[in-house]
Amino acid sequence: SQQGEEDPQALSIQEGENATMNCSYKTSINNLQWYRQNSGRGLVHLILIRSNEREKHSGRLRVTLDTSKKSSSLLITASRAADTASYFCATEQKTGNQFYFGTGTSLTVIP
Amino acid sequence: KAGVTQTPRYLIKTRGQQVTLSCSPISGHRSVSWYQQTPGQGLQFLFEYFSETQRNKGNFPGRFSGRQFSNSRSEMNVSTLELGDSALYLCASSSMPDQPQHFGDGTRLSIL
């Protein structure tokens, strides 16, 4: 499959702790994006990192990209109960420009 | 600015029927993509339209088709429905194909 794999599949942490989730992919990419999805809703775009970038920040979010290892990580600092959701990485393939989503990480933040 | 609107939100059909789902993108967005989301297969790309032309197509049978109109609104059609077509169908729009996508809340399709 050309889909990315996310790790872990599920993560449960206490409010205030940091949450880290990882994404691995298989082919060369133009960019990698992270999305969140609340139950029964559409996806919300969080952050986009291009293939020539190594790290990006947005508020409490920090994303890293290692194209040599074909992997990315999303760090959410000082988590809140409202961060409870599923998080997906999506890669835009260099060949064909198709989007492929990872399998997702289900994050539960316990108040 | 209004978000991506998908109609209907819920739909129940029986095997063998056909269905048309609608997506209105964010004003000014010309790229529209469709995805199927199921618990078993996750999010799978169906197709992408840009300026009324299909730009990319995922690995789905020909029963799944789509189109985009001159106002960027898009429709997706599934013919001869099968039980396995039960899923959440998500539409996403972006200003250009390589820009972040904005998703609608989806159409939940159930096949009986």
Tab-separated table of N, CA and C in Angstrom, chain A residues 3 31 33 35 37 40-45 48 50 88 92 96-99 101-102, chain B residues 9 35 37 41 43-45 55-58 88 90 97-101 103-105:
chain	number	residue	atom	x	y	z
A	3	GLN	N	-0.162	3.964	1.287
A	3	GLN	CA	-0.556	4.783	2.432
A	3	GLN	C	0.563	4.852	3.446
A	31	ASN	N	5.059	17.321	-0.321
A	31	ASN	CA	4.818	17.864	1.011
A	31	ASN	C	4.105	16.832	1.866
A	33	GLN	N	1.284	16.690	5.190
A	33	GLN	CA	0.345	17.501	5.962
A	33	GLN	C	-0.209	16.687	7.118
A	35	TYR	N	-3.532	16.383	9.743
A	35	TYR	CA	-4.940	16.747	9.918
A	35	TYR	C	-5.442	16.124	11.216
A	37	GLN	N	-9.235	14.883	13.137
A	37	GLN	CA	-10.633	14.576	12.857
A	37	GLN	C	-11.325	14.255	14.172
A	40	GLY	N	-17.019	11.658	13.730
A	40	GLY	CA	-18.167	11.959	12.892
A	40	GLY	C	-18.068	13.243	12.097
A	41	ARG	N	-16.912	13.880	12.118
A	41	ARG	CA	-16.754	15.157	11.395
A	41	ARG	C	-15.709	15.025	10.308
A	42	GLY	N	-15.576	16.083	9.530
A	42	GLY	CA	-14.541	16.108	8.505
A	42	GLY	C	-13.181	16.378	9.116
A	43	LEU	N	-12.166	16.367	8.272
A	43	LEU	CA	-10.806	16.598	8.742
A	43	LEU	C	-10.494	18.087	8.757
A	44	VAL	N	-9.677	18.476	9.713
A	44	VAL	CA	-9.258	19.864	9.824
A	44	VAL	C	-7.752	19.926	9.606
A	45	HIS	N	-7.319	20.773	8.687
A	45	HIS	CA	-5.899	20.904	8.389
A	45	HIS	C	-5.171	21.567	9.556
A	48	LEU	N	1.281	22.116	7.243
A	48	LEU	CA	1.878	21.568	6.033
A	48	LEU	C	3.381	21.801	6.098
A	50	ARG	N	6.869	21.229	3.720
A	50	ARG	CA	7.327	20.885	2.376
A	50	ARG	C	8.559	19.992	2.456
A	88	PHE	N	-4.169	12.420	11.464
A	88	PHE	CA	-3.730	11.749	10.235
A	88	PHE	C	-2.617	12.553	9.571
A	92	GLU	N	1.619	14.222	-0.271
A	92	GLU	CA	1.380	14.473	-1.689
A	92	GLU	C	2.547	13.853	-2.435
A	96	GLY	N	2.687	11.961	-9.850
A	96	GLY	CA	1.229	11.811	-9.918
A	96	GLY	C	0.471	12.777	-9.042
A	97	ASN	N	1.170	13.387	-8.051
A	97	ASN	CA	0.557	14.382	-7.163
A	97	ASN	C	-0.648	13.882	-6.392
A	98	GLN	N	-0.758	12.558	-6.221
A	98	GLN	CA	-1.893	12.050	-5.449
A	98	GLN	C	-1.651	12.235	-3.957
A	99	PHE	N	-2.766	12.344	-3.233
A	99	PHE	CA	-2.711	12.433	-1.782
A	99	PHE	C	-2.952	11.070	-1.174
A	101	PHE	N	-3.372	9.249	2.666
A	101	PHE	CA	-3.510	9.446	4.097
A	101	PHE	C	-2.968	8.252	4.856
A	102	GLY	N	-2.418	8.537	6.037
A	102	GLY	CA	-1.980	7.479	6.912
A	102	GLY	C	-3.169	6.824	7.607
B	9	ARG	N	-26.280	14.792	4.420
B	9	ARG	CA	-25.391	14.339	5.505
B	9	ARG	C	-25.506	12.833	5.722
B	35	TYR	N	-12.912	11.443	-0.978
B	35	TYR	CA	-12.306	10.348	-0.246
B	35	TYR	C	-13.408	9.458	0.318
B	37	GLN	N	-14.012	6.925	3.547
B	37	GLN	CA	-13.449	6.558	4.853
B	37	GLN	C	-14.249	5.429	5.470
B	41	GLN	N	-10.492	0.235	6.026
B	41	GLN	CA	-9.554	0.703	4.997
B	41	GLN	C	-9.030	2.102	5.247
B	43	LEU	N	-8.818	6.156	5.191
B	43	LEU	CA	-9.149	7.179	4.198
B	43	LEU	C	-8.531	6.812	2.856
B	44	GLN	N	-9.374	6.620	1.871
B	44	GLN	CA	-8.864	6.263	0.553
B	44	GLN	C	-9.284	7.306	-0.466
B	45	PHE	N	-8.318	7.704	-1.278
B	45	PHE	CA	-8.528	8.729	-2.290
B	45	PHE	C	-9.356	8.171	-3.445
B	55	ARG	N	-8.108	15.302	-12.466
B	55	ARG	CA	-6.655	15.418	-12.453
B	55	ARG	C	-5.993	14.132	-11.942
B	56	ASN	N	-6.670	13.466	-11.036
B	56	ASN	CA	-6.131	12.232	-10.458
B	56	ASN	C	-7.272	11.294	-10.145
B	57	LYS	N	-6.961	10.022	-10.156
B	57	LYS	CA	-7.999	9.023	-9.848
B	57	LYS	C	-7.366	7.949	-8.987
B	58	GLY	N	-8.102	7.546	-7.955
B	58	GLY	CA	-7.636	6.477	-7.085
B	58	GLY	C	-7.989	5.125	-7.660
B	88	LEU	N	-18.183	6.715	5.085
B	88	LEU	CA	-18.278	8.171	5.142
B	88	LEU	C	-17.541	8.711	3.917
B	90	LEU	N	-16.052	11.820	2.042
B	90	LEU	CA	-15.580	13.166	2.363
B	90	LEU	C	-15.151	13.899	1.108
B	97	PRO	N	-4.121	22.605	-6.313
B	97	PRO	CA	-3.928	21.201	-5.918
B	97	PRO	C	-2.864	20.959	-4.851
B	98	ASP	N	-1.851	21.776	-4.718
B	98	ASP	CA	-0.783	21.498	-3.745
B	98	ASP	C	-0.964	22.287	-2.448
B	99	GLN	N	-2.129	22.848	-2.257
B	99	GLN	CA	-2.403	23.624	-1.043
B	99	GLN	C	-3.193	22.799	-0.034
B	100	PRO	N	-3.215	23.214	1.255
B	100	PRO	CA	-3.985	22.464	2.261
B	100	PRO	C	-5.438	22.280	1.847
B	101	GLN	N	-5.967	21.138	2.190
B	101	GLN	CA	-7.347	20.835	1.830
B	101	GLN	C	-8.283	21.162	2.995
B	103	PHE	N	-11.947	20.235	4.461
B	103	PHE	CA	-12.908	19.146	4.339
B	103	PHE	C	-14.309	19.555	4.771
B	104	GLY	N	-15.268	18.942	4.124
B	104	GLY	CA	-16.639	19.006	4.599
B	104	GLY	C	-16.837	17.946	5.677
B	105	ASP	N	-18.029	17.912	6.257
B	105	ASP	CA	-18.317	16.935	7.312
B	105	ASP	C	-18.725	15.572	6.765
